[in-house]
CSV table of C-alpha atoms and ligand atoms in Angstrom, one decimal:
chain,number,residue,atom,x,y,z
O,1,UNK,CA,117.1,159.0,129.6
O,2,UNK,CA,120.7,158.7,128.3
O,3,UNK,CA,121.2,157.4,124.8
O,4,UNK,CA,121.0,153.6,125.0
O,5,UNK,CA,124.0,151.5,124.0
O,6,UNK,CA,124.0,149.1,121.1
O,7,UNK,CA,123.1,146.1,123.2
O,8,UNK,CA,120.0,147.8,124.6
O,9,UNK,CA,119.0,149.1,121.2
O,10,UNK,CA,119.2,145.7,119.7
O,11,UNK,CA,117.2,144.1,122.5
O,12,UNK,CA,114.4,146.7,122.3
O,13,UNK,CA,114.5,147.3,118.5
O,14,UNK,CA,111.0,147.1,116.9
O,15,UNK,CA,109.2,146.1,120.0
O,16,UNK,CA,105.9,147.9,120.7
O,17,UNK,CA,105.4,149.4,124.1
O,18,UNK,CA,104.4,145.9,125.1
O,19,UNK,CA,101.8,145.1,127.7
O,20,UNK,CA,103.7,143.4,130.5
O,21,UNK,CA,103.3,139.6,130.5
O,22,UNK,CA,102.6,139.7,134.2
O,23,UNK,CA,100.5,142.3,135.8
O,24,UNK,CA,102.9,144.2,138.0
O,25,UNK,CA,100.4,144.2,140.9
O,26,UNK,CA,98.5,140.9,140.6
O,27,UNK,CA,100.9,138.6,138.6
O,28,UNK,CA,99.5,136.1,136.0
O,29,UNK,CA,96.8,137.3,133.7
O,30,UNK,CA,94.9,134.6,131.8
O,31,UNK,CA,95.3,135.0,128.0
O,32,UNK,CA,98.3,137.3,128.3
O,33,UNK,CA,101.0,134.8,127.5
O,34,UNK,CA,102.6,134.7,130.9
O,35,UNK,CA,104.5,131.5,130.1
O,36,UNK,CA,104.8,129.4,126.9
O,37,UNK,CA,103.7,126.1,128.4
O,38,UNK,CA,100.4,127.6,129.6
O,39,UNK,CA,99.3,129.8,126.8
O,40,UNK,CA,100.4,131.6,123.7
O,41,UNK,CA,98.7,133.5,120.9
O,42,UNK,CA,99.5,130.9,118.2
O,43,UNK,CA,97.8,128.1,120.1
O,44,UNK,CA,94.8,130.3,120.8
O,45,UNK,CA,94.3,131.0,117.1
O,46,UNK,CA,94.5,127.3,116.2
O,47,UNK,CA,92.3,126.3,119.1
O,48,UNK,CA,89.7,128.7,118.1
O,49,UNK,CA,89.9,127.5,114.5
O,50,UNK,CA,89.5,123.7,115.4
O,51,UNK,CA,86.9,124.6,118.1
O,52,UNK,CA,84.9,126.4,115.5
O,53,UNK,CA,85.0,123.3,113.1
O,54,UNK,CA,84.2,120.8,115.9
O,55,UNK,CA,81.6,123.0,117.6
O,56,UNK,CA,83.2,123.1,121.0
O,57,UNK,CA,86.2,124.4,123.0
O,58,UNK,CA,89.5,123.0,121.9
O,59,UNK,CA,92.8,122.3,123.6
O,60,UNK,CA,95.7,121.4,121.4
O,61,UNK,CA,98.4,118.8,122.4
O,62,UNK,CA,101.8,117.7,121.1
O,63,UNK,CA,100.3,114.6,119.5
O,64,UNK,CA,97.1,112.6,119.2
O,65,UNK,CA,98.4,110.2,121.9
O,66,UNK,CA,99.1,113.1,124.3
O,67,UNK,CA,95.5,114.3,123.8
O,68,UNK,CA,94.0,110.8,124.3
O,69,UNK,CA,96.1,110.1,127.4
O,70,UNK,CA,95.1,113.5,128.8
O,71,UNK,CA,91.5,112.4,128.7
O,72,UNK,CA,92.1,108.9,129.9
O,73,UNK,CA,94.2,110.0,132.9
O,74,UNK,CA,92.1,112.9,134.0
O,75,UNK,CA,88.8,111.0,133.8
O,76,UNK,CA,89.7,107.5,135.1
O,77,UNK,CA,90.4,106.4,138.7
O,78,UNK,CA,91.4,103.0,140.1
O,79,UNK,CA,88.4,100.6,140.1
O,80,UNK,CA,86.6,102.5,137.3
O,81,UNK,CA,85.9,100.9,133.9
O,82,UNK,CA,87.0,102.1,130.5
O,83,UNK,CA,85.3,100.7,127.4
O,84,UNK,CA,87.3,101.1,124.2
O,85,UNK,CA,87.3,99.6,120.7
O,86,UNK,CA,88.9,96.2,120.2
O,87,UNK,CA,89.7,97.3,116.6
O,88,UNK,CA,90.9,100.8,117.3
O,89,UNK,CA,94.2,102.5,117.2
O,90,UNK,CA,96.7,100.0,118.6
O,91,UNK,CA,98.6,102.5,120.8
O,92,UNK,CA,95.5,103.5,122.6
O,93,UNK,CA,94.7,99.9,123.4
O,94,UNK,CA,98.3,99.3,124.4
O,95,UNK,CA,98.2,102.3,126.8
O,96,UNK,CA,95.0,101.0,128.3
O,97,UNK,CA,96.3,97.4,128.7
O,98,UNK,CA,99.8,98.4,130.0
O,99,UNK,CA,99.4,101.6,131.9
O,100,UNK,CA,95.7,102.0,132.9
O,101,UNK,CA,95.2,98.4,133.9
O,102,UNK,CA,98.4,98.7,136.0
O,103,UNK,CA,96.8,101.6,137.8
O,104,UNK,CA,93.7,99.5,138.6
O,105,UNK,CA,91.4,100.7,135.8
O,106,UNK,CA,89.2,97.9,134.4
O,107,UNK,CA,89.6,97.8,130.6
O,108,UNK,CA,86.9,96.3,128.4
O,109,UNK,CA,87.4,96.0,124.7
O,110,UNK,CA,84.3,96.0,122.3
O,111,UNK,CA,84.4,95.8,118.5
O,112,UNK,CA,83.4,99.1,116.9
O,113,UNK,CA,80.6,97.4,114.9
O,114,UNK,CA,79.2,95.9,118.2
O,115,UNK,CA,77.3,94.3,119.8
O,116,UNK,CA,77.8,96.7,122.7
O,117,UNK,CA,77.1,95.3,126.2
O,118,UNK,CA,75.1,97.5,128.7
O,119,UNK,CA,77.0,100.6,129.8
O,120,UNK,CA,76.1,100.3,133.5
O,121,UNK,CA,79.2,100.7,135.7
O,122,UNK,CA,81.3,102.2,132.9
O,123,UNK,CA,83.0,105.5,133.7
O,124,UNK,CA,84.3,106.3,130.2
O,125,UNK,CA,83.3,105.0,126.8
O,126,UNK,CA,85.9,105.7,124.1
O,127,UNK,CA,84.6,105.2,120.6
O,128,UNK,CA,86.6,105.4,117.4
O,129,UNK,CA,84.7,105.9,114.2
O,130,UNK,CA,85.7,105.1,111.5
O,131,UNK,CA,88.0,102.7,113.4
O,132,UNK,CA,91.7,102.5,112.4
O,133,UNK,CA,92.6,100.3,110.5
O,134,UNK,CA,89.4,98.3,109.8
O,135,UNK,CA,87.2,101.3,109.1
O,136,UNK,CA,84.1,100.0,110.9
O,137,UNK,CA,81.7,102.7,111.9
O,138,UNK,CA,79.4,102.9,114.9
O,139,UNK,CA,76.2,104.8,115.5
O,140,UNK,CA,77.6,107.7,117.5
O,141,UNK,CA,74.2,109.3,118.4
O,142,UNK,CA,72.7,106.0,119.6
O,143,UNK,CA,75.7,104.9,121.6
O,144,UNK,CA,76.3,108.3,123.1
O,145,UNK,CA,72.7,108.5,124.2
O,146,UNK,CA,72.8,105.0,125.7
O,147,UNK,CA,76.1,105.5,127.4
O,148,UNK,CA,75.2,108.9,128.9
O,149,UNK,CA,71.9,107.5,130.1
O,150,UNK,CA,73.9,104.9,132.1
O,151,UNK,CA,76.1,107.7,133.6
O,152,UNK,CA,79.2,107.2,131.4
O,153,UNK,CA,81.2,109.9,129.8
O,154,UNK,CA,81.6,109.5,126.0
O,155,UNK,CA,84.7,110.4,124.1
O,156,UNK,CA,85.1,109.9,120.3
O,157,UNK,CA,88.4,109.5,118.5
O,158,UNK,CA,87.5,111.3,115.3
O,159,UNK,CA,90.9,111.3,113.8
O,160,UNK,CA,90.1,109.5,110.5
O,161,UNK,CA,86.9,111.5,109.9
O,162,UNK,CA,88.2,115.0,110.7
O,163,UNK,CA,85.7,117.7,111.9
O,164,UNK,CA,84.5,118.1,108.3
O,165,UNK,CA,83.6,114.4,108.2
O,166,UNK,CA,81.5,114.2,111.3
O,167,UNK,CA,80.6,116.2,114.4
O,168,UNK,CA,80.6,113.9,117.4
O,169,UNK,CA,79.7,116.7,119.8
O,170,UNK,CA,76.6,117.5,117.9
O,171,UNK,CA,75.8,113.8,117.9
O,172,UNK,CA,75.9,113.7,121.7
O,173,UNK,CA,79.5,112.9,122.7
O,174,UNK,CA,81.0,114.8,125.6
O,175,UNK,CA,84.5,114.9,124.1
O,176,UNK,CA,86.3,114.6,120.8
O,177,UNK,CA,89.9,113.4,120.8
O,178,UNK,CA,91.9,113.3,117.7
O,179,UNK,CA,95.3,113.2,116.1
O,180,UNK,CA,95.9,116.3,114.0
O,181,UNK,CA,98.9,114.6,112.5
O,182,UNK,CA,96.7,113.0,109.8
O,183,UNK,CA,94.3,114.5,107.3
O,184,UNK,CA,93.4,117.5,109.5
O,185,UNK,CA,96.8,119.1,108.8
O,186,UNK,CA,97.5,116.8,105.9
O,187,UNK,CA,101.1,117.3,104.9
O,188,UNK,CA,102.9,114.6,106.9
O,189,UNK,CA,105.1,117.3,108.4
O,190,UNK,CA,104.0,117.7,111.9
O,191,UNK,CA,102.6,115.9,115.0
O,192,UNK,CA,99.5,117.4,116.8
O,193,UNK,CA,96.6,116.3,118.9
O,194,UNK,CA,93.5,117.9,120.4
O,195,UNK,CA,90.6,117.5,122.7
O,196,UNK,CA,87.4,119.3,122.1
O,197,UNK,CA,84.2,119.6,124.1
O,198,UNK,CA,82.0,121.8,126.2
O,199,UNK,CA,84.1,121.5,129.3
O,200,UNK,CA,87.8,121.0,128.7
O,201,UNK,CA,89.3,123.0,131.6
O,202,UNK,CA,90.7,119.9,133.3
O,203,UNK,CA,92.6,118.7,130.2
O,204,UNK,CA,93.9,122.2,129.7
O,205,UNK,CA,95.2,122.1,133.3
O,206,UNK,CA,96.7,118.7,132.6
O,207,UNK,CA,98.5,119.9,129.6
O,208,UNK,CA,100.0,122.7,131.6
O,209,UNK,CA,101.1,120.4,134.3
O,210,UNK,CA,102.5,117.6,132.1
O,211,UNK,CA,103.9,119.8,129.4
O,212,UNK,CA,102.3,117.8,126.6
O,213,UNK,CA,102.4,120.9,124.5
O,214,UNK,CA,102.8,121.4,120.7
O,215,UNK,CA,105.5,123.7,119.5
O,216,UNK,CA,104.1,127.1,118.4
O,217,UNK,CA,105.6,126.5,114.9
O,218,UNK,CA,103.7,123.3,114.5
O,219,UNK,CA,100.6,125.1,115.7
O,220,UNK,CA,101.1,127.8,113.1
O,221,UNK,CA,101.7,125.3,110.3
O,222,UNK,CA,98.6,123.4,111.4
O,223,UNK,CA,96.5,126.5,111.3
O,224,UNK,CA,97.8,127.4,107.9
O,225,UNK,CA,97.1,123.8,106.6
O,226,UNK,CA,93.5,124.0,107.7
O,227,UNK,CA,92.7,126.3,104.9
O,228,UNK,CA,93.0,123.5,102.4
O,229,UNK,CA,91.2,120.8,104.4
O,230,UNK,CA,88.1,120.9,102.2
O,231,UNK,CA,90.0,120.6,99.0
O,232,UNK,CA,92.3,117.9,100.3
O,233,UNK,CA,89.5,115.8,101.6
O,234,UNK,CA,87.5,116.2,98.4
O,235,UNK,CA,90.4,114.8,96.3
O,236,UNK,CA,91.3,112.0,98.8
O,237,UNK,CA,87.7,110.9,99.1
O,238,UNK,CA,87.1,110.8,95.3
O,239,UNK,CA,90.3,108.8,94.8
O,240,UNK,CA,89.4,106.4,97.6
O,241,UNK,CA,86.0,105.8,96.0
O,242,UNK,CA,87.6,104.8,92.7
O,243,UNK,CA,90.4,102.8,94.4
O,244,UNK,CA,87.8,100.8,96.4
O,245,UNK,CA,85.9,100.0,93.2
O,246,UNK,CA,89.2,98.9,91.5
O,247,UNK,CA,90.2,96.7,94.4
O,248,UNK,CA,86.8,95.1,94.8
O,249,UNK,CA,87.1,93.9,91.2
O,250,UNK,CA,90.5,92.2,91.7
O,251,UNK,CA,90.4,88.4,92.3
O,252,UNK,CA,93.4,88.4,94.7
O,253,UNK,CA,92.0,91.2,96.9
O,254,UNK,CA,89.6,90.3,99.8
O,255,UNK,CA,87.6,92.4,102.2
O,256,UNK,CA,87.8,95.8,100.7
O,257,UNK,CA,86.6,98.3,103.3
O,258,UNK,CA,85.6,101.9,102.5
O,259,UNK,CA,82.5,103.1,104.3
O,260,UNK,CA,81.3,105.1,101.3
O,261,UNK,CA,80.8,102.0,99.1
O,262,UNK,CA,77.1,101.0,99.0
O,263,UNK,CA,78.0,97.4,99.7
O,264,UNK,CA,80.2,98.2,102.7
O,265,UNK,CA,78.8,96.9,106.0
O,266,UNK,CA,79.3,100.4,107.5
O,267,UNK,CA,77.6,102.3,104.5
O,268,UNK,CA,74.2,102.8,106.1
O,269,UNK,CA,75.4,104.3,109.4
O,270,UNK,CA,78.3,106.2,107.7
O,271,UNK,CA,75.9,107.8,105.2
O,272,UNK,CA,73.6,108.9,108.1
O,273,UNK,CA,76.2,110.4,110.4
O,274,UNK,CA,79.1,111.4,108.2
O,275,UNK,CA,79.3,114.4,105.9
O,276,UNK,CA,82.2,113.0,103.9
O,277,UNK,CA,84.1,109.7,103.9
O,278,UNK,CA,87.9,109.8,104.4
O,279,UNK,CA,90.5,108.9,101.8
O,280,UNK,CA,91.6,105.7,103.6
O,281,UNK,CA,90.8,102.2,102.1
O,282,UNK,CA,91.6,98.9,103.8
O,283,UNK,CA,91.9,95.7,101.9
O,284,UNK,CA,93.5,92.2,102.2
O,285,UNK,CA,96.1,90.6,100.0
O,286,UNK,CA,96.8,86.8,100.3
O,287,UNK,CA,99.8,87.2,102.6
O,288,UNK,CA,102.7,89.4,103.8
O,289,UNK,CA,105.0,88.5,100.9
O,290,UNK,CA,102.3,89.5,98.4
O,291,UNK,CA,102.0,92.9,100.2
O,292,UNK,CA,105.8,93.4,100.0
O,293,UNK,CA,105.8,92.7,96.2
O,294,UNK,CA,102.9,95.1,95.8
O,295,UNK,CA,104.6,97.9,97.7
O,296,UNK,CA,107.9,97.3,95.9
O,297,UNK,CA,106.2,97.5,92.5
O,298,UNK,CA,104.1,100.6,93.2
O,299,UNK,CA,105.6,103.9,92.1
O,300,UNK,CA,102.9,106.2,93.5
O,301,UNK,CA,102.3,104.3,96.8
O,302,UNK,CA,104.9,105.0,99.4
O,303,UNK,CA,105.4,102.3,102.0
O,304,UNK,CA,104.8,104.4,105.1
O,305,UNK,CA,102.6,104.4,108.1
O,306,UNK,CA,100.3,107.4,109.1
O,307,UNK,CA,97.6,108.6,106.7
O,308,UNK,CA,95.9,111.7,105.4
O,309,UNK,CA,99.0,113.2,103.8
O,310,UNK,CA,99.6,114.5,100.2
O,311,UNK,CA,101.2,111.3,99.1
O,312,UNK,CA,99.4,108.0,98.6
O,313,UNK,CA,100.9,105.7,101.3
O,314,UNK,CA,100.2,102.2,102.5
O,315,UNK,CA,101.3,99.8,105.2
O,316,UNK,CA,100.7,96.3,106.3
O,317,UNK,CA,98.9,96.6,109.6
O,318,UNK,CA,99.9,93.2,111.2
O,319,UNK,CA,103.5,94.4,111.4
O,320,UNK,CA,102.4,96.8,114.2
O,321,UNK,CA,100.6,94.1,116.1
O,322,UNK,CA,97.0,94.9,115.0
O,323,UNK,CA,94.8,91.9,115.3
O,324,UNK,CA,94.2,91.6,111.6
O,325,UNK,CA,95.1,89.2,108.8
O,326,UNK,CA,98.8,89.2,107.7
O,327,UNK,CA,98.0,90.6,104.3
O,328,UNK,CA,95.7,93.5,105.5
O,329,UNK,CA,96.8,96.8,104.0
O,330,UNK,CA,95.7,100.3,105.0
O,331,UNK,CA,96.0,102.6,102.0
O,332,UNK,CA,95.8,106.3,102.3
O,333,UNK,CA,94.9,108.2,99.1
O,334,UNK,CA,96.9,111.3,98.6
O,335,UNK,CA,96.5,114.4,96.3
O,336,UNK,CA,97.8,112.9,93.1
O,337,UNK,CA,95.5,112.7,90.1
O,338,UNK,CA,93.0,109.9,90.6
O,339,UNK,CA,93.7,108.4,87.2
O,340,UNK,CA,97.4,108.2,87.9
O,341,UNK,CA,96.8,106.4,91.3
O,342,UNK,CA,94.5,103.9,89.6
O,343,UNK,CA,96.9,103.2,86.8
O,344,UNK,CA,99.8,102.7,89.3
O,345,UNK,CA,97.8,100.5,91.6
O,346,UNK,CA,96.7,98.3,88.7
O,347,UNK,CA,100.3,97.9,87.4
O,348,UNK,CA,101.6,97.2,91.0
O,349,UNK,CA,98.9,94.6,91.7
O,350,UNK,CA,99.5,92.9,88.3
O,351,UNK,CA,103.2,92.7,89.0
O,352,UNK,CA,102.7,91.4,92.6
O,353,UNK,CA,100.3,88.7,91.3
O,354,UNK,CA,102.9,87.2,88.9
U,1,PLP,C1,92.8,106.8,115.2
U,1,PLP,C2,94.0,107.4,115.8
U,1,PLP,N1,94.1,108.0,117.0
U,1,PLP,C3,95.2,108.5,117.5
U,1,PLP,C4,96.4,108.4,116.9
U,1,PLP,C5,97.6,108.9,117.5
U,1,PLP,O1,98.0,110.1,116.9
U,1,PLP,P1,99.5,110.7,117.0
U,1,PLP,O2,100.4,109.8,116.1
U,1,PLP,O3,99.4,112.1,116.6
U,1,PLP,O4,100.0,110.6,118.4
U,1,PLP,C6,96.4,107.8,115.6
U,1,PLP,C7,97.7,107.7,114.9
U,1,PLP,O5,97.8,107.0,113.9
U,1,PLP,C8,95.2,107.3,115.1
U,1,PLP,O6,95.2,106.7,113.9
């Protein structure tokens, strides 16, 4: 071969004698990175990591909503029934009410804490536990068993818990759906979603067709972030326990919810099925103006939606249309020192009460 020119040298510099992305004879080879929308090594590494933690096969998506919609749209057909939480993530409920109902799917909302009607005739039961924002918890093993006995498929939105908090597949669910945007990756710097289960080929195909794919850089960041999940959850959970106690002792605060508190209505079932309780606490201040004063006064609580990140954040949920009291706040404990968060909360609540 003649000596290559500079253009050729630059294009080929440092490349191994690569395997071709397509087999010259037969074309596409699964797992050989034929095209970035179908497959790439960064996703495969992340999928195997999350799959290992969830106890199933994992398909990553561009966001939690992309993952949830992939399940809803691949499972449900016109005339079939979806049961989903009345108190769950509002975008999922909005998608069901606006898009699925428009396609002829029957949508039935049930509160996470129950009571649950019989599952006969239901095609898909979507549970969310702990539910966002109210943090009610449902008995995943009992509900999955009853729903499957009636012929329904069971998916659990396990976003708030993360795979270290609970293992819905081991408790009998067919699928886990989750936003990886929250505590799973935990730095408030990327959007990600995933579906995990024993049989996820259809949603993998759906991802390829719809292009609801995460960027490889997000996937790489997410995988790197998993290494600190245990440490982050430990701090967030410990702070949440202390914050819940502090809030419960305040006269202006009502309805403190944290499933790890022994007097929380969800405590018994949460202690049975969860390995750790997330760092999110929900509570109610007298009204929207009181919440605004509290958020303005706080120095270590950023007014922001989302949760599970390194910074303590809070938002008033009624502003998003959640069917909750005007003063209901969802507070996500970050990675600051617990004592500093407690001192800041006390000062901000004192100031807001004046
Ligand atoms: C319980 C739950 N599921 C799904 C989602 C959607 O996730 P994403 O924002 O990654 O689309 C969220 C987002 O807040 C959530 O809280």
